[in-house]
PDB file of C-alpha atoms and ligand atoms in Angstrom:
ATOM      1  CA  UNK A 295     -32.041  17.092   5.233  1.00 77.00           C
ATOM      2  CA  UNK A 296     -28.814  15.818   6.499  1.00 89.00           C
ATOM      3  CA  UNK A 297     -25.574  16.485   4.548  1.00 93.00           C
ATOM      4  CA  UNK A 298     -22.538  14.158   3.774  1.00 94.00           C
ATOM      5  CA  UNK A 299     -19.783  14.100   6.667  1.00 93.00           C
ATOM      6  CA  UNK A 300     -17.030  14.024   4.642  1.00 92.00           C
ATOM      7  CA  UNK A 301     -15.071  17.084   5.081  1.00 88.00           C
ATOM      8  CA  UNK A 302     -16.549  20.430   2.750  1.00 90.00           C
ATOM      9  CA  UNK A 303     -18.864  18.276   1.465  1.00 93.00           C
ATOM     10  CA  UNK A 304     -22.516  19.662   1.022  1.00 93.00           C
ATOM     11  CA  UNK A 305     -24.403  17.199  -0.798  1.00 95.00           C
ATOM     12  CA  UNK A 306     -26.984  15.526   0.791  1.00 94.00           C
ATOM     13  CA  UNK A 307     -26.744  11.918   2.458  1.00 94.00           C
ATOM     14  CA  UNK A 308     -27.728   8.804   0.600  1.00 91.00           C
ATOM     15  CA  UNK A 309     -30.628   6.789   1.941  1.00 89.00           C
ATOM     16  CA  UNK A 310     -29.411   5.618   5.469  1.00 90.00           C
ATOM     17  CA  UNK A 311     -25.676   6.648   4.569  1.00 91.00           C
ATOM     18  CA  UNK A 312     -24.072   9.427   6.470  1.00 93.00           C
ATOM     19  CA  UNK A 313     -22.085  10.011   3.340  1.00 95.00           C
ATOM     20  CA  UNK A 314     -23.245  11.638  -0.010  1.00 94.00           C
ATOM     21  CA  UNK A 315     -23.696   8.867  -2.688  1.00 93.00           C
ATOM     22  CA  UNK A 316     -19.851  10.106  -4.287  1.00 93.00           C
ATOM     23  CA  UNK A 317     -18.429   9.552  -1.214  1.00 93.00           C
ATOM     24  CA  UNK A 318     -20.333   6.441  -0.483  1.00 91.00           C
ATOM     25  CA  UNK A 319     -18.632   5.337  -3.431  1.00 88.00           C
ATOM     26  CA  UNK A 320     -15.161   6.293  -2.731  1.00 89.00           C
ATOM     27  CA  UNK A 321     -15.440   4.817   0.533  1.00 88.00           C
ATOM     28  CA  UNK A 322     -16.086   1.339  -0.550  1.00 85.00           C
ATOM     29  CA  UNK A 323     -13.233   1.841  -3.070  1.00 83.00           C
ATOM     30  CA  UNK A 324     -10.649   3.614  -1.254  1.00 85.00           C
ATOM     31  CA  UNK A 325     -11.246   2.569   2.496  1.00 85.00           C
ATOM     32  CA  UNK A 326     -11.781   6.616   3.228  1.00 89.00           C
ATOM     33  CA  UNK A 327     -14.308   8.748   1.482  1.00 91.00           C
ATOM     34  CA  UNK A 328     -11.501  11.394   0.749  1.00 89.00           C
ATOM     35  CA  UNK A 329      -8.841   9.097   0.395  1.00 86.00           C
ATOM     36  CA  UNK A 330      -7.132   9.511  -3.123  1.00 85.00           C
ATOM     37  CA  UNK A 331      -6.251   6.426  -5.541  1.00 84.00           C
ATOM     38  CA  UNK A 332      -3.224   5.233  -5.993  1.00 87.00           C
ATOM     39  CA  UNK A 333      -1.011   4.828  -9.553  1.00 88.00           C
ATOM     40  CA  UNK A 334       1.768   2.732 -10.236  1.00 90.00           C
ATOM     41  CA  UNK A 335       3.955   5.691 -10.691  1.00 93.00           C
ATOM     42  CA  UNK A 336       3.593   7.431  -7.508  1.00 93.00           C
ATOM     43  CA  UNK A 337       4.565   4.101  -6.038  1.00 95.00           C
ATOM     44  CA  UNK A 338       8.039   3.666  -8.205  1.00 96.00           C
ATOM     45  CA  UNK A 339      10.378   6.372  -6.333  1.00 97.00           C
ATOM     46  CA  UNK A 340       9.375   4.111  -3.413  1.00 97.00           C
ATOM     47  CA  UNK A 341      10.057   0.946  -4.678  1.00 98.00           C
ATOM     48  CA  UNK A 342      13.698   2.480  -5.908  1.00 98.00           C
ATOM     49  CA  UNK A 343      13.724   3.006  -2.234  1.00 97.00           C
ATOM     50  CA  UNK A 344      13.695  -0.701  -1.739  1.00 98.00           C
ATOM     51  CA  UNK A 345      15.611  -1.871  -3.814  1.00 98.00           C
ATOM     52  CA  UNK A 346      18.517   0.635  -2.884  1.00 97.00           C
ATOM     53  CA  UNK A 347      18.473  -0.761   0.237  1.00 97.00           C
ATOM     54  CA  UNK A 348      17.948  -4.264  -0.800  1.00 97.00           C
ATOM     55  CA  UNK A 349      21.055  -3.664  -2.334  1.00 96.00           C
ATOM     56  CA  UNK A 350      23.548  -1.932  -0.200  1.00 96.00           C
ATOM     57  CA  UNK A 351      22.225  -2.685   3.365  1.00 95.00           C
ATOM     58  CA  UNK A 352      19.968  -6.049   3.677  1.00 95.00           C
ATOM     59  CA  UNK A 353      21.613  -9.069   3.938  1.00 95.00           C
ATOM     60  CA  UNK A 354      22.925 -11.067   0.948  1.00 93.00           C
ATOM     61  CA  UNK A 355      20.046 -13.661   2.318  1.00 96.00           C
ATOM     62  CA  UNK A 356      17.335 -10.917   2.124  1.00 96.00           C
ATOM     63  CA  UNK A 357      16.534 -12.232  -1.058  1.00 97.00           C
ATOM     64  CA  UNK A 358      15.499 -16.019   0.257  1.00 97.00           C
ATOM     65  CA  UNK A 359      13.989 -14.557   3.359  1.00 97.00           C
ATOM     66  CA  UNK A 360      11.497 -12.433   0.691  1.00 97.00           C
ATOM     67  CA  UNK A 361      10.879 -15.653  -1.482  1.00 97.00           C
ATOM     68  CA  UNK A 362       9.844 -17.892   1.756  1.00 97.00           C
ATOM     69  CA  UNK A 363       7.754 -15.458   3.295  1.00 98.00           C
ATOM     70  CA  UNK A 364       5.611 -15.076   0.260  1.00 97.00           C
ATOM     71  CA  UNK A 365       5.696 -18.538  -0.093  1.00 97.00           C
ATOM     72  CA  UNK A 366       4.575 -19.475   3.213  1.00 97.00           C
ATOM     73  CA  UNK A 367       1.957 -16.680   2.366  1.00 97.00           C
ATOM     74  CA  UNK A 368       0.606 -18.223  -0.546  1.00 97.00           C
ATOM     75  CA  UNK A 369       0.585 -21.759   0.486  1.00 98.00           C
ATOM     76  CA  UNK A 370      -1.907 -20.912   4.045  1.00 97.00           C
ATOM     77  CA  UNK A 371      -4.003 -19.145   1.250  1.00 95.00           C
ATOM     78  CA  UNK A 372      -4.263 -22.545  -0.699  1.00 95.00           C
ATOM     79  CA  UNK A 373      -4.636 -24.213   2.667  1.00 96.00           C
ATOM     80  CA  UNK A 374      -7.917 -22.101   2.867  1.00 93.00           C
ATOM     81  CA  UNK A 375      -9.087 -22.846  -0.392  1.00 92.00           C
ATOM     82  CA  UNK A 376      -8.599 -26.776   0.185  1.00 93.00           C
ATOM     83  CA  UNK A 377     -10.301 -26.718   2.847  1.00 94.00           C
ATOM     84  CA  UNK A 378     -13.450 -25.051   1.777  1.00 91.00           C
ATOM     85  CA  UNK A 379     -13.090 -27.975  -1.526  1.00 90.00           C
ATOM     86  CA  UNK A 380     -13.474 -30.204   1.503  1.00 92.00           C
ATOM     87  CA  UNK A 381     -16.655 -29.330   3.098  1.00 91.00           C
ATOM     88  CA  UNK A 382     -14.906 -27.075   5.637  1.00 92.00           C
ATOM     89  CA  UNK A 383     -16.880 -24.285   6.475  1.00 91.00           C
ATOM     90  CA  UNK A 384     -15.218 -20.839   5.455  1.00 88.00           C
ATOM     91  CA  UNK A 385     -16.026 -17.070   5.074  1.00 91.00           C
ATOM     92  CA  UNK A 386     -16.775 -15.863   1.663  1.00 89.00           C
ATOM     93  CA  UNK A 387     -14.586 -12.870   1.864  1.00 90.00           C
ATOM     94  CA  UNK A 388     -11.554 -14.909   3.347  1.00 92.00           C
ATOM     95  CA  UNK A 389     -11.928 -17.353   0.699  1.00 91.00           C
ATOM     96  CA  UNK A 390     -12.068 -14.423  -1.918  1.00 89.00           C
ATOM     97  CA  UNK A 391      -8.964 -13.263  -0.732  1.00 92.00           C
ATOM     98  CA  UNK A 392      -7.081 -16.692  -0.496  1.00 93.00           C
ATOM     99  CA  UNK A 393      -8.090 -17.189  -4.116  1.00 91.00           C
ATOM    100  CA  UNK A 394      -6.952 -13.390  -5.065  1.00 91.00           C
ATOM    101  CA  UNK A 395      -3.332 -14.211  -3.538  1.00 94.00           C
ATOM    102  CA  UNK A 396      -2.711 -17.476  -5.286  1.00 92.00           C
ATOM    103  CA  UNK A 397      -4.135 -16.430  -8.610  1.00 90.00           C
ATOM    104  CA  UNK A 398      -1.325 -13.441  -7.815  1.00 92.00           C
ATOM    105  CA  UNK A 399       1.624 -16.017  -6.849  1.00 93.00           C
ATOM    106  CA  UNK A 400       0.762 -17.300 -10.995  1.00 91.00           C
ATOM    107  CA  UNK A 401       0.992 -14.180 -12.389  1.00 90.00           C
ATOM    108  CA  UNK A 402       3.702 -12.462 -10.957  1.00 94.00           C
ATOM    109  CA  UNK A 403       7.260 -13.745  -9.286  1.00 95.00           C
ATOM    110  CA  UNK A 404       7.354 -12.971  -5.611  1.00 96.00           C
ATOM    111  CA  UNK A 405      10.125 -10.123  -5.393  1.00 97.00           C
ATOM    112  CA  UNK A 406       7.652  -8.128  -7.198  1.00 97.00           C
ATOM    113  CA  UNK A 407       5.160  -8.740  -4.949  1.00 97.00           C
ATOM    114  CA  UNK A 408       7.043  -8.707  -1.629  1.00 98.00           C
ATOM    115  CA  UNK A 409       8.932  -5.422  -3.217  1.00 98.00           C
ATOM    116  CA  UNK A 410       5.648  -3.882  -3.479  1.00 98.00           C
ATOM    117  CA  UNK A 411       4.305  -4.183  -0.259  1.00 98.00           C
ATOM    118  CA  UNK A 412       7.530  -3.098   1.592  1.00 98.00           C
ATOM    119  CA  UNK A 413       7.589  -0.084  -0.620  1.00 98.00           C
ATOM    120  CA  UNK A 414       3.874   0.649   0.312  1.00 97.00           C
ATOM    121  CA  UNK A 415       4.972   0.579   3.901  1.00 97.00           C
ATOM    122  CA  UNK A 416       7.978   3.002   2.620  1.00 97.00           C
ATOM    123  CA  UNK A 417       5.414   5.441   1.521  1.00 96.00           C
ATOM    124  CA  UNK A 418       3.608   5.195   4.653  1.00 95.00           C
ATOM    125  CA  UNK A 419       5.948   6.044   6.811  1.00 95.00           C
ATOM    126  CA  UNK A 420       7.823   8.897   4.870  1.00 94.00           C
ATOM    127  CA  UNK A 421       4.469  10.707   3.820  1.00 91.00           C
ATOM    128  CA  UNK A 422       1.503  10.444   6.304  1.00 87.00           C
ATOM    129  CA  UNK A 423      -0.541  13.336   5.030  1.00 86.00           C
ATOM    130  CA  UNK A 424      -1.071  11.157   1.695  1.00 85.00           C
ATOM    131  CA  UNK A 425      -3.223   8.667   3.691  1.00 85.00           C
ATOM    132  CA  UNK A 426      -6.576   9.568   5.120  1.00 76.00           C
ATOM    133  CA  UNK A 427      -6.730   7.692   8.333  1.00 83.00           C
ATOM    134  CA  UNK A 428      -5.201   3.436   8.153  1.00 86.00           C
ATOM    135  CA  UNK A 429      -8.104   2.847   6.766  1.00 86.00           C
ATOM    136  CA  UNK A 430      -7.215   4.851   3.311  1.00 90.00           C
ATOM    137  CA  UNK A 431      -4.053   2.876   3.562  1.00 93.00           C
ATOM    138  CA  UNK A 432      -4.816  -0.372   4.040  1.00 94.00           C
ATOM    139  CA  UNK A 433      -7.372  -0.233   0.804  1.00 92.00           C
ATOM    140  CA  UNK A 434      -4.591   1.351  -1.030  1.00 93.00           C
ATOM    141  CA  UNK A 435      -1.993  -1.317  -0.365  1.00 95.00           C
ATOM    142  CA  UNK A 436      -4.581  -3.649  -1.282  1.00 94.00           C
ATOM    143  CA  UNK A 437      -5.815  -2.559  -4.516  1.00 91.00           C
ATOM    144  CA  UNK A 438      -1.693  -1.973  -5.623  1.00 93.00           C
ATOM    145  CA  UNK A 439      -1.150  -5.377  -5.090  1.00 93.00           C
ATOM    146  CA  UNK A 440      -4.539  -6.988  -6.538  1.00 90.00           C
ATOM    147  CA  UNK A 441      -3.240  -4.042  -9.778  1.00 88.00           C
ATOM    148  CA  UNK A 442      -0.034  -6.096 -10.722  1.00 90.00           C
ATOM    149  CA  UNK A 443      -2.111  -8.899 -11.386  1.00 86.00           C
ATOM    150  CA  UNK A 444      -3.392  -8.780 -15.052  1.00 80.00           C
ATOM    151  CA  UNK A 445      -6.080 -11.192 -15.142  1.00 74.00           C
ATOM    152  CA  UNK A 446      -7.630  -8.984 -12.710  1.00 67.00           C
ATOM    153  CA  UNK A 447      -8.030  -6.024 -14.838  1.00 59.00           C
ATOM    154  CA  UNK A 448     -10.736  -4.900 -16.497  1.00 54.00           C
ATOM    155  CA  UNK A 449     -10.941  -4.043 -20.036  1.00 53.00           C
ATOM    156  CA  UNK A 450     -12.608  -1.834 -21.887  1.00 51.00           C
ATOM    157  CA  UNK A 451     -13.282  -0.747 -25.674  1.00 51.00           C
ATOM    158  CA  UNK A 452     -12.730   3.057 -26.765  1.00 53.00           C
ATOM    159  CA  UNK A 453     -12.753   3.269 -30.829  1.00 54.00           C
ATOM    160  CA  UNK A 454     -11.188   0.563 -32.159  1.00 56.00           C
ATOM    161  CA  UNK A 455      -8.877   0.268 -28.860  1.00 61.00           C
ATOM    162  CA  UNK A 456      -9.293  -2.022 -26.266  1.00 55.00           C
ATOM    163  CA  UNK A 457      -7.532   0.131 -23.074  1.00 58.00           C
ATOM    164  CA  UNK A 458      -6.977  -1.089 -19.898  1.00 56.00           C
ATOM    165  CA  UNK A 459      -9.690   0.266 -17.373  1.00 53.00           C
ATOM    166  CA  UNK A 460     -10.105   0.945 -13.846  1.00 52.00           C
ATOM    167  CA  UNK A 461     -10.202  -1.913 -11.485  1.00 53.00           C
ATOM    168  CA  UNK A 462     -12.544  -4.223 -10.603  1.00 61.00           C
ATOM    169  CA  UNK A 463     -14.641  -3.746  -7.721  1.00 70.00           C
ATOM    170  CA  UNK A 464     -13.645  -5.306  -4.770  1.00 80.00           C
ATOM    171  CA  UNK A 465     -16.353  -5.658  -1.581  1.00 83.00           C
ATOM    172  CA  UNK A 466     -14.862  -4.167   1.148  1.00 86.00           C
ATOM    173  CA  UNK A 467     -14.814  -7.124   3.596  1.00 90.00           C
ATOM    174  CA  UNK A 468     -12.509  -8.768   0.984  1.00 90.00           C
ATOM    175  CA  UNK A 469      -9.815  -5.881   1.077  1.00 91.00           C
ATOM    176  CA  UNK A 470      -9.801  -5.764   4.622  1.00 93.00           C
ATOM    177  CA  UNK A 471      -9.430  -9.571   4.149  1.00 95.00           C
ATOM    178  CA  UNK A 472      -6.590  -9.496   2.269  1.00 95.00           C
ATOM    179  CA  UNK A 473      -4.987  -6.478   4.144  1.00 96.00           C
ATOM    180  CA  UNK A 474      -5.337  -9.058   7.476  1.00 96.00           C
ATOM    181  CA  UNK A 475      -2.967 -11.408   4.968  1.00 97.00           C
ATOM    182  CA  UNK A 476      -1.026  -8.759   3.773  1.00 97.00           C
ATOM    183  CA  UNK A 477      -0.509  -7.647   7.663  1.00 96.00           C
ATOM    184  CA  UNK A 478       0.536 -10.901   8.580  1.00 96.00           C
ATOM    185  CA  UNK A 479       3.627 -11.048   6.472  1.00 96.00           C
ATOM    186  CA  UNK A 480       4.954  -8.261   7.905  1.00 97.00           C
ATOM    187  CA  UNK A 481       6.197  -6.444   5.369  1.00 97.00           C
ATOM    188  CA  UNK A 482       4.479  -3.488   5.718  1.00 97.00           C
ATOM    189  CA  UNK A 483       6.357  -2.675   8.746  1.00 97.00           C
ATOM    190  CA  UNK A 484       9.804  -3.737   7.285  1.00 98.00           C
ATOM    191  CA  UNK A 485       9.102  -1.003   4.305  1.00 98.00           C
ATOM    192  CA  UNK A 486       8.279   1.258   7.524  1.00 97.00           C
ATOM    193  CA  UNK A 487      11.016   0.482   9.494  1.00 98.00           C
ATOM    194  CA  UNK A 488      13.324   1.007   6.060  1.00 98.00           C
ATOM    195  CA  UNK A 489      12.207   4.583   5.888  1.00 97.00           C
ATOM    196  CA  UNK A 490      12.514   5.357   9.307  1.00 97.00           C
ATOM    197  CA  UNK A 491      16.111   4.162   9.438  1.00 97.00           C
ATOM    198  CA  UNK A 492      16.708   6.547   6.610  1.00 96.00           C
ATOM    199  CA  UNK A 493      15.318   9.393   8.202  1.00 95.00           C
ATOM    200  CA  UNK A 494      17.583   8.604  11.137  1.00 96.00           C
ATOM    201  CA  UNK A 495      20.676   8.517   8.831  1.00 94.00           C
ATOM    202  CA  UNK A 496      20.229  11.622   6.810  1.00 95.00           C
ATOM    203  CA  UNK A 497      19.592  13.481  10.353  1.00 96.00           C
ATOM    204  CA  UNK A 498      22.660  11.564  11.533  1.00 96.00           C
ATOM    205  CA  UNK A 499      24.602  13.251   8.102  1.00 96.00           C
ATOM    206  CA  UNK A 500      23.012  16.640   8.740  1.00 96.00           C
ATOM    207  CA  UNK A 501      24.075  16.816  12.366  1.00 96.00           C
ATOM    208  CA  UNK A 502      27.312  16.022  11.162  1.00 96.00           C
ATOM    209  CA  UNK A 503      27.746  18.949   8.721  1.00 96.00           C
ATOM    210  CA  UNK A 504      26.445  21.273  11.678  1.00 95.00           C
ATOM    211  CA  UNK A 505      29.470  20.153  14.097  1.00 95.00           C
ATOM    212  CA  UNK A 506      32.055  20.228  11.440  1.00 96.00           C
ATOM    213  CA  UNK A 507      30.013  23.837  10.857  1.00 95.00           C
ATOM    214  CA  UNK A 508      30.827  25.328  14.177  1.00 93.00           C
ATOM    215  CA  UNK A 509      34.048  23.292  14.859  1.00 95.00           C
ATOM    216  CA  UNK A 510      35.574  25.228  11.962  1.00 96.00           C
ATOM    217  CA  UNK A 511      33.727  28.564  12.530  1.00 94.00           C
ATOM    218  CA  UNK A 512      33.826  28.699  16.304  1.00 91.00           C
ATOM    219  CA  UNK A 513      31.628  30.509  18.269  1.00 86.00           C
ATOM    220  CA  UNK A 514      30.151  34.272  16.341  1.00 83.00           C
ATOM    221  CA  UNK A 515      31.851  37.433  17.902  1.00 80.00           C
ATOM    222  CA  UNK A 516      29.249  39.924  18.812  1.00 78.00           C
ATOM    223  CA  UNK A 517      29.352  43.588  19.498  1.00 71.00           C
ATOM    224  CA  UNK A 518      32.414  45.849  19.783  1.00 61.00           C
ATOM    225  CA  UNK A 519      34.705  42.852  19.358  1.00 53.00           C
ATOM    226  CA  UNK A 520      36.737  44.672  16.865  1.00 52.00           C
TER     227      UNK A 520
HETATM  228 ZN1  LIG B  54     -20.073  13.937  -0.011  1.00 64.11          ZN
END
């Protein structure tokens, strides 16, 4: 009997899988059989991130630069859509995510969006153990963004309440669809590049303490000084 690969796991495989059926299911969810979902409040501190920096460092253009990449985003995905309407022959899971970014673009204004993805790439960058391999990433950033959309959620009842489940499923091939999308606006790496740069300046400020440090305290006399 072979057992599931993912790591500690000793349930057996299922069917042709190399992973357990749990993991198997994870996978398909969360692009990494031990990768961990996301929730919208893990993601705020990095979206405060953003904005701080939207704020005191970006341009005061950022703002239109944001709006027009989205834009341009959103209109290629109607592009695709149009064309398929015209006989144009298309991939299913392309055309799934086309249709999941413009049904976005009505729901929700594009700073959100565009905020969200940056702050993803944020995250990233300042916390790589979270992530298990690009691949738990990349579903991650996904399924966040397909999240702020409403009329993708799923309900469900519970007593007399009707609470807002867990997501719908997504086939894989149509998150790594939209993640090729999402890539291409290269946001992501903006987010990144945002959290590198303040890495750099809090090293910057902390090498700065240390010379004022040992300007004032000179060098420490040792042994039989006195
Ligand atoms: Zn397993």
């Amino acid at each position: 009997m072979r057992t599931c690969k993912a790591d500690g796991c000793t349930k057996p495989v299922d069917g042709y899988s190399s992973l357990c059926e749990r993991h198997k299911r994870t996978k398909a969810r969360h692009g990494h059989p031990l990768q961990v979902g996301v929730k919208k409040t893990d993601l705020k501190p990095y979206i405060r991130e953003i904005e701080s920096y939207l704020s005191t460092v970006s341009a005061t253009t950022a703002y239109d630069s944001m709006n027009d990449i989205w834009n341009r985003t959103v209109a290629a995905a109607q592009a695709d859509i149009g064309a398929a309407q015209r006989g144009v022959p298309f991939n299913v899971h392309r055309l799934q995510a086309s249709g999941a970014i413009v049904s976005l673009s009505e729901e929700v204004d594009s700073v959100t969006i565009v905020k969200l993805v940056m702050a993803m790439g944020f995250w990233y960058e300042d916390d790589k153990r979270h992530w298990k391999h690009d691949d738990g990433f990349r579903f991650q950033t996904v399924r966040m963004l397909l999240r702020l959309n409403p009329r993708e959620a799923v309900y469900k009842w519970s007593g007399n309440t009707m609470t807002r489940s867990t997501f719908k499923e997504v086939p894989p091939r149509t998150t790594e669809a939209l993640w090729s999308i999402v890539d291409a606006s290269k946001l992501v790496s903006y987010g990144a590049e945002i959290a590198r740069r303040k890495a750099k300046g809090l090293e910057a400020a902390r090498n700065r303490v240390r010379a004022e440090r040992d300007a004032i305290l000179g060098p420490e006399l040792t042994g039989g000084a006195a």
